[in-house]
Structure formats: structure tokens, C-alpha cells
Short mmCIF file of C-alpha atoms in Angstrom, two decimals:
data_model
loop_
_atom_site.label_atom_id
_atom_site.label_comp_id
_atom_site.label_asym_id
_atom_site.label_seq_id
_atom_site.Cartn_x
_atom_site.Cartn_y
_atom_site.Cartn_z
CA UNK O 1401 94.90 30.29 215.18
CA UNK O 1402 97.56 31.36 212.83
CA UNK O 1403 100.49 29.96 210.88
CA UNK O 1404 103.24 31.06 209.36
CA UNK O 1405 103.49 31.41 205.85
CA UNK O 1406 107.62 30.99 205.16
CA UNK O 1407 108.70 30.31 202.58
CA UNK O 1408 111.42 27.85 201.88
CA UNK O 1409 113.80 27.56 199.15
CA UNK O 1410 114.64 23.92 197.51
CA UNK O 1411 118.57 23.52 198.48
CA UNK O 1412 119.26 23.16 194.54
CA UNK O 1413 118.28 27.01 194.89
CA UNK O 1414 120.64 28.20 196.90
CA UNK O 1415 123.23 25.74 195.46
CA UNK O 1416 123.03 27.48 192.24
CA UNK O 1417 123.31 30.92 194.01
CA UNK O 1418 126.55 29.75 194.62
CA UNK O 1419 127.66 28.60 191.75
CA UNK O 1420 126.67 32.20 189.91
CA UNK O 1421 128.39 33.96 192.75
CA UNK O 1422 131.55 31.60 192.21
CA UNK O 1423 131.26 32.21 188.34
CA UNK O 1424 131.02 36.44 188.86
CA UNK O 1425 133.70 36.31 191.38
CA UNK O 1426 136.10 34.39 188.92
CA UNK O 1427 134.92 37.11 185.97
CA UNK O 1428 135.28 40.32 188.18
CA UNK O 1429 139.31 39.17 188.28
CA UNK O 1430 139.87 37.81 184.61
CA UNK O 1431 138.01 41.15 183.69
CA UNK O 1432 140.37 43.03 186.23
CA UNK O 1433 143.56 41.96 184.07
CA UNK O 1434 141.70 43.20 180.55
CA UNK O 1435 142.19 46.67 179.44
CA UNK O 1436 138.86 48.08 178.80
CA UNK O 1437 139.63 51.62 179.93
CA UNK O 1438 137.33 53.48 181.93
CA UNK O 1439 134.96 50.52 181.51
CA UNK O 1440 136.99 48.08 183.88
CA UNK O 1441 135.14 50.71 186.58
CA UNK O 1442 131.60 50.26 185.32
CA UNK O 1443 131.96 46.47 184.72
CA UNK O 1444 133.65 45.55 188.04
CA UNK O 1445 130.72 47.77 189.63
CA UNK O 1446 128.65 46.55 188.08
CA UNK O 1447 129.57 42.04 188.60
CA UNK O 1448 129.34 43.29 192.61
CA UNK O 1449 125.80 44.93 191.59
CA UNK O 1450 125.21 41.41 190.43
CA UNK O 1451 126.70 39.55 193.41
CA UNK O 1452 125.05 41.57 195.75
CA UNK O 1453 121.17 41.11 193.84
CA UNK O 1454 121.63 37.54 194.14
CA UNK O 1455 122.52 37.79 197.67
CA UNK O 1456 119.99 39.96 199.04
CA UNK O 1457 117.16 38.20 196.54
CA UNK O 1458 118.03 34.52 197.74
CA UNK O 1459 120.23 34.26 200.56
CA UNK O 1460 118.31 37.65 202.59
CA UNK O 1461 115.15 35.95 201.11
CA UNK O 1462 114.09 39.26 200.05
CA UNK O 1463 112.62 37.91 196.81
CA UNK O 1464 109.80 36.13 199.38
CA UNK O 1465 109.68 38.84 201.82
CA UNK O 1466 106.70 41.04 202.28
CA UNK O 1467 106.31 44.14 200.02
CA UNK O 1468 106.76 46.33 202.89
CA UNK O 1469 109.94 44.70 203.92
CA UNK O 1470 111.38 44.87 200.30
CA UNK O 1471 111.07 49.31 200.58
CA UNK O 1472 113.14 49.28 203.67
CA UNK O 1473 115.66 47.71 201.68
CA UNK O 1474 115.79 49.28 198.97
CA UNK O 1475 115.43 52.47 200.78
CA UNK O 1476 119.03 51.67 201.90
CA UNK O 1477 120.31 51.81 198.10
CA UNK O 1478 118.30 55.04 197.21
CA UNK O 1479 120.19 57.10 200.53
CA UNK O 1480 123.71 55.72 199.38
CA UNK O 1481 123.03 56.73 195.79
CA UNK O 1482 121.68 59.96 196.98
CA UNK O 1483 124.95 60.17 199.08
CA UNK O 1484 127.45 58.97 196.05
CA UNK O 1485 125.86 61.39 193.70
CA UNK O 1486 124.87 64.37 195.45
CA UNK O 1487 128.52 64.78 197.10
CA UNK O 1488 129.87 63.70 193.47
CA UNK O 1489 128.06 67.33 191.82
CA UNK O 1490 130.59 69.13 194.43
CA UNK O 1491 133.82 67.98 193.07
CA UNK O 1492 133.34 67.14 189.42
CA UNK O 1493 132.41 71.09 189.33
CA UNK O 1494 135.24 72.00 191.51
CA UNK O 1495 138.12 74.43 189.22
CA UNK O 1496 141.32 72.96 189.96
CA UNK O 1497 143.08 76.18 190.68
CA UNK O 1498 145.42 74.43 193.55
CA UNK O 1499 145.91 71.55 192.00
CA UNK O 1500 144.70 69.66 194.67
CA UNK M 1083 93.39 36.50 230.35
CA UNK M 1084 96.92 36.00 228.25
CA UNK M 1085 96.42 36.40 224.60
CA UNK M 1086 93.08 37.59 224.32
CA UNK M 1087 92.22 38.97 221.12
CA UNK M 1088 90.21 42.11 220.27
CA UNK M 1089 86.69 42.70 222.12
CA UNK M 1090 84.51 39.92 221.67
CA UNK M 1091 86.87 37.74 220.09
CA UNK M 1092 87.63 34.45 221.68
CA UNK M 1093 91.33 34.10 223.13
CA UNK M 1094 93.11 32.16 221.42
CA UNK M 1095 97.05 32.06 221.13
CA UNK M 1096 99.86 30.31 219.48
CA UNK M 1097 102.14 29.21 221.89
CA UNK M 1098 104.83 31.12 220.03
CA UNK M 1099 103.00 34.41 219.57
CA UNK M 1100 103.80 37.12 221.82
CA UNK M 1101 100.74 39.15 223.14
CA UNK M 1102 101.64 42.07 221.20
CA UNK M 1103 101.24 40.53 217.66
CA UNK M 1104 97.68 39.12 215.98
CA UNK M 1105 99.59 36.73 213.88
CA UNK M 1106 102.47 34.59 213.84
CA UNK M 1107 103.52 36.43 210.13
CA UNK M 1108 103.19 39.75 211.43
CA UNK M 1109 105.68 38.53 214.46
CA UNK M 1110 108.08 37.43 212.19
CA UNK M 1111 107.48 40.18 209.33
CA UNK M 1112 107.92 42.88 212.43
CA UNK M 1113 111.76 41.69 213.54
CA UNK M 1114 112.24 41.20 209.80
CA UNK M 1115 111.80 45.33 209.15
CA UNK M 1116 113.90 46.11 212.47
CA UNK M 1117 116.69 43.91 210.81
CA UNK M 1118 116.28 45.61 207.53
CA UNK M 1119 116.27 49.04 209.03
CA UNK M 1120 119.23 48.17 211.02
CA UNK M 1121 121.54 47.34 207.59
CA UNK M 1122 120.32 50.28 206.04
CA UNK M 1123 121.90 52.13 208.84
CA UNK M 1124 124.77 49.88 208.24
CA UNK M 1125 124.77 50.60 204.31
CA UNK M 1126 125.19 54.44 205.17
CA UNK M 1127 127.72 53.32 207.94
CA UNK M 1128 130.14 52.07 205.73
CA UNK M 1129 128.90 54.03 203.05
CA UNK M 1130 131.03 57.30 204.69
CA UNK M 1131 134.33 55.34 203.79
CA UNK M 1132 133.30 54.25 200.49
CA UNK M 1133 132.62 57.96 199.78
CA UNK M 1134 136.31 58.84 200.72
CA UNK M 1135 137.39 56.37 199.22
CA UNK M 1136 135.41 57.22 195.57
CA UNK M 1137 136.33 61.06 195.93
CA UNK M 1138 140.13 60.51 197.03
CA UNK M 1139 140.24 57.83 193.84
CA UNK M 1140 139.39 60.50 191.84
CA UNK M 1141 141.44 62.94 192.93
CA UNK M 1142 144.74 60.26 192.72
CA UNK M 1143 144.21 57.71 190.31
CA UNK M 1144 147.80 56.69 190.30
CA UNK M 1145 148.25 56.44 193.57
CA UNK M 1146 144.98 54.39 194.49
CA UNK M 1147 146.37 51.93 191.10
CA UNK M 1148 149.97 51.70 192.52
CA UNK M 1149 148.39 50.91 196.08
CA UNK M 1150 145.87 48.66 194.71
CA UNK M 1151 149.08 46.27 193.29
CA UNK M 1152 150.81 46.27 196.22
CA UNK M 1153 147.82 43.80 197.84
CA UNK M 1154 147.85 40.39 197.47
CA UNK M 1155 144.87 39.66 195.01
CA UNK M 1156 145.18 35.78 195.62
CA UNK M 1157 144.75 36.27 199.25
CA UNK M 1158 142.58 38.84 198.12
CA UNK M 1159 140.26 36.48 195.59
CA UNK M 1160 140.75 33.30 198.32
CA UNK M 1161 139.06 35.74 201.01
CA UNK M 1162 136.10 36.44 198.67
CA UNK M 1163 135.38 32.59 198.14
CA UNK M 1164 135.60 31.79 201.73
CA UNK M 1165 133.26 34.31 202.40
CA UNK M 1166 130.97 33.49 200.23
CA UNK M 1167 130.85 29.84 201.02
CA UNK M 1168 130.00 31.44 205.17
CA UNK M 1169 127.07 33.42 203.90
CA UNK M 1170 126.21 29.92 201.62
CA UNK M 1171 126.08 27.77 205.17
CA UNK M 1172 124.56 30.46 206.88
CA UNK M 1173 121.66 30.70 204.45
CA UNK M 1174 121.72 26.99 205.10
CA UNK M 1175 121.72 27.07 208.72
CA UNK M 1176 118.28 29.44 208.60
CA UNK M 1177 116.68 27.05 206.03
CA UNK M 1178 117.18 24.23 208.58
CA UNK M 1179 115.59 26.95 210.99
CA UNK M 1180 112.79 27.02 208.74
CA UNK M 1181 112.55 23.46 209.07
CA UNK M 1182 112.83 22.69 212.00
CA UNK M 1183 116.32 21.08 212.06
CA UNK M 1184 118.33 21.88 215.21
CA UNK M 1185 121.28 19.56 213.77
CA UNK M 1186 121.14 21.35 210.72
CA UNK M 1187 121.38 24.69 212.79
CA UNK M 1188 124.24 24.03 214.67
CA UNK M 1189 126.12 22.06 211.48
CA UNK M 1190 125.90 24.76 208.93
CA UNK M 1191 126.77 27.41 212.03
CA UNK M 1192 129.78 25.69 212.85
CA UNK M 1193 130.66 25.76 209.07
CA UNK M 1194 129.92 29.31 208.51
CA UNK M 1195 132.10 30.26 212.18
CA UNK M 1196 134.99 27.80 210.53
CA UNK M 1197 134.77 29.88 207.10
CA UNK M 1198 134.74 33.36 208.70
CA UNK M 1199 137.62 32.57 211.28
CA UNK M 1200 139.80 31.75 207.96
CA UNK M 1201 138.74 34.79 206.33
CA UNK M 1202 140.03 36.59 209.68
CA UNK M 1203 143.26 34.72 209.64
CA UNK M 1204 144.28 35.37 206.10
CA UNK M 1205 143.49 38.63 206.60
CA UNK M 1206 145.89 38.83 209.65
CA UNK M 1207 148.51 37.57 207.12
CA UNK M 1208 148.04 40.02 205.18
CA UNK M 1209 148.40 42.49 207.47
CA UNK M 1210 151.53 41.48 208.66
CA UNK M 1211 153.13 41.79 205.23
CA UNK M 1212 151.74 44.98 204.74
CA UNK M 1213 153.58 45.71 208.17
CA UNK M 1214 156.89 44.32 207.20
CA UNK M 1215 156.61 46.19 203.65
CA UNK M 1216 156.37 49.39 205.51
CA UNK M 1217 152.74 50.16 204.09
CA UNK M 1218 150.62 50.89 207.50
CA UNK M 1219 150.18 54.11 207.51
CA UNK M 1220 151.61 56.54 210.53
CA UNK M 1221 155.39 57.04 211.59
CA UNK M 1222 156.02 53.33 210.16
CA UNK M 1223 155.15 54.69 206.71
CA UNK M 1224 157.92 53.55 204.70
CA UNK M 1225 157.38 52.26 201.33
CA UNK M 1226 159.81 50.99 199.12
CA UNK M 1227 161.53 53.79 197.27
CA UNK M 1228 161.70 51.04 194.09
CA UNK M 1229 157.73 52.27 194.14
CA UNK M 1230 158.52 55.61 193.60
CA UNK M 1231 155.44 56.19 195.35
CA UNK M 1232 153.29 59.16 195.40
CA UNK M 1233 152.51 60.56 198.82
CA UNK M 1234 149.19 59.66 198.36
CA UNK M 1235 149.78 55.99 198.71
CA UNK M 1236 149.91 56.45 202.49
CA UNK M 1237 146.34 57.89 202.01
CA UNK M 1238 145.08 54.56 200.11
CA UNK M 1239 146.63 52.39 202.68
CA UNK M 1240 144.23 54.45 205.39
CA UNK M 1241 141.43 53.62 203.56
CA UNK M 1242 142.45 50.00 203.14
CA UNK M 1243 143.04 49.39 206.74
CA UNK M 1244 139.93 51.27 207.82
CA UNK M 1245 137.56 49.66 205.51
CA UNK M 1246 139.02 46.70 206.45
CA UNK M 1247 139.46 46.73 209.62
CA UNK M 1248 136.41 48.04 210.01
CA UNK M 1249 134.72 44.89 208.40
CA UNK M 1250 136.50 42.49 210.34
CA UNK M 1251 135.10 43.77 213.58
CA UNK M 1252 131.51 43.47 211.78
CA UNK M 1253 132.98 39.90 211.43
CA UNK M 1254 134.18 39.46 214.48
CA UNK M 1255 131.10 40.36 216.15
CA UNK M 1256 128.85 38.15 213.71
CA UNK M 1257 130.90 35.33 215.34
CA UNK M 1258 129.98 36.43 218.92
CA UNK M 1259 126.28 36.59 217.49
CA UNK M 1260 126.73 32.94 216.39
CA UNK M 1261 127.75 31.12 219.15
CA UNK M 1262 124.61 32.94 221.08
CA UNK M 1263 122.20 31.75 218.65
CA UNK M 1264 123.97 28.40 218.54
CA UNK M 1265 123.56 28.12 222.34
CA UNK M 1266 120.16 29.20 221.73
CA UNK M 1267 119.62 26.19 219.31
CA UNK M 1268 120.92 23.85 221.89
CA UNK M 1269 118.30 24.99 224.51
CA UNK M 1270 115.85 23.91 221.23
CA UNK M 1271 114.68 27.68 221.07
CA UNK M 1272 114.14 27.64 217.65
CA UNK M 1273 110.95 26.55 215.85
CA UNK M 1274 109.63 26.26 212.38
CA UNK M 1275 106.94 29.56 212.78
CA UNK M 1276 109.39 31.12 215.44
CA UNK M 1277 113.17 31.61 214.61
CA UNK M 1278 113.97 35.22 213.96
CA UNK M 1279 117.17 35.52 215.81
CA UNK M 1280 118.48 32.76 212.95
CA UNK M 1281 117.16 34.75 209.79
CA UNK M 1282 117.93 38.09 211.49
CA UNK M 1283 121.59 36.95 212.03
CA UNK M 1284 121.59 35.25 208.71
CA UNK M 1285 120.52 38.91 207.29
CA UNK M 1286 123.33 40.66 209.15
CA UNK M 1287 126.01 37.73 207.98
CA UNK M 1288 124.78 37.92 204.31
CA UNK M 1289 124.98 42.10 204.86
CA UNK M 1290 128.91 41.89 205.88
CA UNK M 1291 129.72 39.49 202.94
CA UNK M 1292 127.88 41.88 200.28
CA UNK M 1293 129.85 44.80 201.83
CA UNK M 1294 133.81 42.58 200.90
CA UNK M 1295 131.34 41.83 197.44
CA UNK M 1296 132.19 45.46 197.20
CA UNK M 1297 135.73 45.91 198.86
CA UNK M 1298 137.49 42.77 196.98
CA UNK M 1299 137.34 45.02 193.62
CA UNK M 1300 137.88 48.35 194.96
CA UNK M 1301 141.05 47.72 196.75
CA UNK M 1302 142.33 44.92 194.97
CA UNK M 1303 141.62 45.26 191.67
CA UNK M 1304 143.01 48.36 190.51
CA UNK M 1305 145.54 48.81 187.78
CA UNK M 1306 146.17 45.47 187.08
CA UNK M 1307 145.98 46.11 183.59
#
């Protein structure tokens, strides 16, 4: 006979999930109306890289899930990086002769 | 004999456990990697458009900022807490899954349906005043000459409608997925060891919200300094 090991998260937890995802969104648009150059880029990216890690870890229960099922995620961010990067080398090295 | 195990094993069986599986974790673990494998998919799906959208930034950063104000970033900001409440009810709704809690099912389900059909109405709002501002993009192009906008601006606007667009149908389907499982509920389906059509639709829920995580800044966002 077998049972199921799942694991189940106190509601506090996921309460306070929300409350960090409230706080980031808030941040992401005071941020937005600061002048921090080319960093407004790398912060905004980088509050949805937090929004998203505290979604996937908590809410997708990832953080609980087998190890197996934790590569198949994360193989999903290692393809679009691949994707974002790769095609990226094209056109930072492209000459603008044309001006386009 | 249903259930048997391997060659001189005795048979035994949870109820729940289909033939094919040895335990009741591997069950759950194996829908748990199809899910998974299915959003990756998903992440390269969308990820197409968020490479046009990245390379075509690049190449027009003025018109992608002049676009960017023309969208309503209180609608805009309002549509990213509604959302995120939906994916905080639906992660509610599989925790009462995990516990066994039909009323808790169908409660937080309801909420999270009642969260994502607001998200789907402001956006509809939204698209009408893009409409009557002349911004969809096609032979109704027209922007305001006041703009003196760039005729790259009708390119933005096809990536804003696309993406989207494209997100509310994920949405719009998640809802169809809902009321399913919700009937499913109902018919007391769902068990404490067996509920993987609850966390699997939880997973794709939670996957649409984290793609808006990333759309709210990108197209909203932009020179607002």
C-alpha cells in the first residue's frame, strides 16, 4: 500500500507570497517613473525575475516538487535564454549600413 | 487479476492508483512532468513574440517609449493585481485539493474565474480606447499627429495586441479548464492522494499570470521617465 507524500503549505505561506508579489508589483512602477538610465531595463527585469521565482517556488509548488520535476522546469528557462541570447549575437554585430 | 504487482508480489492496489503506476507519488509525480513539459513548450511559445519584441525595441527605442505612454498604466497596474490575486485563489483552490476540501475547491475557483473575467473586461476597455485613438494597427492606423509618431509605433501596437491578445485566449481557455474541473469537484472526483487535474490547472493558471508578470513592464512601462 502506498501514500502520497504532498506536501502542503500553511495558508500564512502563501499569504505572504502575496504580500511580496503586491510589494514588487508596487516597486516595478515607482521604479518605472525614476530615471536610472539603462538600469530601469535591468531592474524592471529583474522585480519580474523576482515575481516569477516566488510564483513558480510557492504557488507551482516547485520548491516541494521532486528533483526530476524541478529540471523540466528549469529546462524551460535555459531554451529561452539560449533563444534571447543566441539570436541577440546576430544583431548587436550587425553594421548598420541601411540604417535599418 | 487488477493491480497485481510484479511476479510474486501480492496484489495489492490503492483504489486511486491506476494499473500502470507502483505508487500513488509516482502517479502524481508522472502528470506533474507532462504539465511541466507542457509550459516549457508554452515558455518558448510566447517566447517567439518576446523575441520580436526585444530585437524590434532595440532597433526603435523611441518608438517602443512613445507607444509604451500611450497605454493606460493604471488599467495596466489594476490588471496585474487582479491577476495576481486569481493565481493567489487558485493556489488556494489546489491546497483545499490537497486537503480534501470540495467547498474549498469550488470557493477559491469561483474566486479565481471572478478575478480573471475582470482582468478580461478591463482589458476589453482598453482595447476599445486604443480603437477610438486610432492605435490598432492595419488600415485604421491613425495616430494622433500631436504624437508626431514614428512609423514604427504601428509596429509596437502589433506586438501589444498580439502578446496580448494572445494571453487572453490562454485566459480564456484557463476559464473553460475551470468550470471542467469545477464540475469535476462536484461529482467529488477529487481526493487528497488523487487530484492532478487541480494542481495541473493550478500550474497552467500560475504559468499565464507569470507570463503578464512579464508583459505589465514591457509594454507599459516604458519611458515614463
Amino acid at each position: 500500500m502506498s501514500s502520497s507524500s504532498v506536501h502542503v503549505s500553511p495558508l500564512s505561506t502563501y499569504i505572504g507570497v502575496f504580500a511580496g508579489l503586491m510589494f514588487l508589483t508596487g516597486l516595478t512602477v515607482f521604479v518605472a517613473f525614476q530615471d536610472f538610465g539603462a538600469l530601469n531595463d535591468v531592474i524592471a527585469l529583474g522585480i519580474a525575475g523576482l515575481k516569477t521565482t516566488l510564483v513558480v517556488l510557492w504557488f507551482m509548488h516547485l520548491k516541494y516538487s521532486e528533483k526530476l520535476v524541478m529540471m523540466f522546469a528549469a529546462s524551460g528557462l535555459v531554451f529561452i535564454l539560449i533563444l534571447l541570447a543566441i539570436t541577440s549575437t546576430d544583431y548587436v554585430t550587425r553594421i548598420d549600413i541601411l540604417g535599418w | 487479476m487488477h493491480g497485481a504487482g510484479a511476479i510474486g508480489e501480492p496484489a495489492q492496489h490503492h483504489p486511486q492508483l491506476e494499473h500502470q503506476f507502483e505508487t500513488l507519488d509516482q502517479q502524481r509525480e508522472s502528470a506533474s512532468l507532462g504539465m511541466w513539459l507542457f509550459l516549457v513548450q508554452e515558455v518558448m511559445f510566447f517566447g517567439g513574440l518576446f523575441l520580436g519584441y526585444t530585437v524590434y525595441r532595440n532597433m526603435h527605442p523611441e518608438a517602443w517609449s512613445l507607444g509604451s505612454q500611450q497605454l493606460d498604466i493604471t488599467l495596466g497596474a489594476i490588471n496585474t493585481v487582479v491577476l495576481l490575486a486569481s493565481s493567489l485563489t487558485m493556489a488556494l483552490a489546489v491546497r483545499a485539493a490537497q486537503q480534501g476540501k470540495k467547498n474549498g475547491i469550488l470557493v477559491n475557483l469561483a474566486l479565481t474565474t471572478i478575478f480573471g473575467l475582470t482582468f478580461l473586461v478591463i482589458k476589453a476597455f482598453e482595447y476599445s480606447h486604443k480603437f477610438h485613438d486610432g492605435l490598432v494597427p492595419g488600415s485604421a492606423f491613425s495616430p494622433n499627429p500631436a504624437l508626431g509618431a514614428p512609423p514604427q509605433l504601428e509596429l509596437f501596437f502589433s506586438f501589444y495586441f498580439v502578446m496580448t491578445a494572445t494571453h487572453a485566449i490562454h485566459m480564456v481557455i484557463g476559464a473553460g479548464i475551470i468550470a471542467v474541473v469545477a464540475w469535476m469537484a462536484t461529482k467529488g472526483k477529487f481526493t487528497p492522494v488523487r487530484h492532478a487535474a487541480v494542481e495541473n490547472l493550478g500550474l497552467y493558471w500560475h504559468f499565464v499570470d507569470v507570463v503578464w508578470i512579464f508583459l505589465f513592464p514591457l509594454l507599459y512601462l516604458l519611458g515614463r521617465t
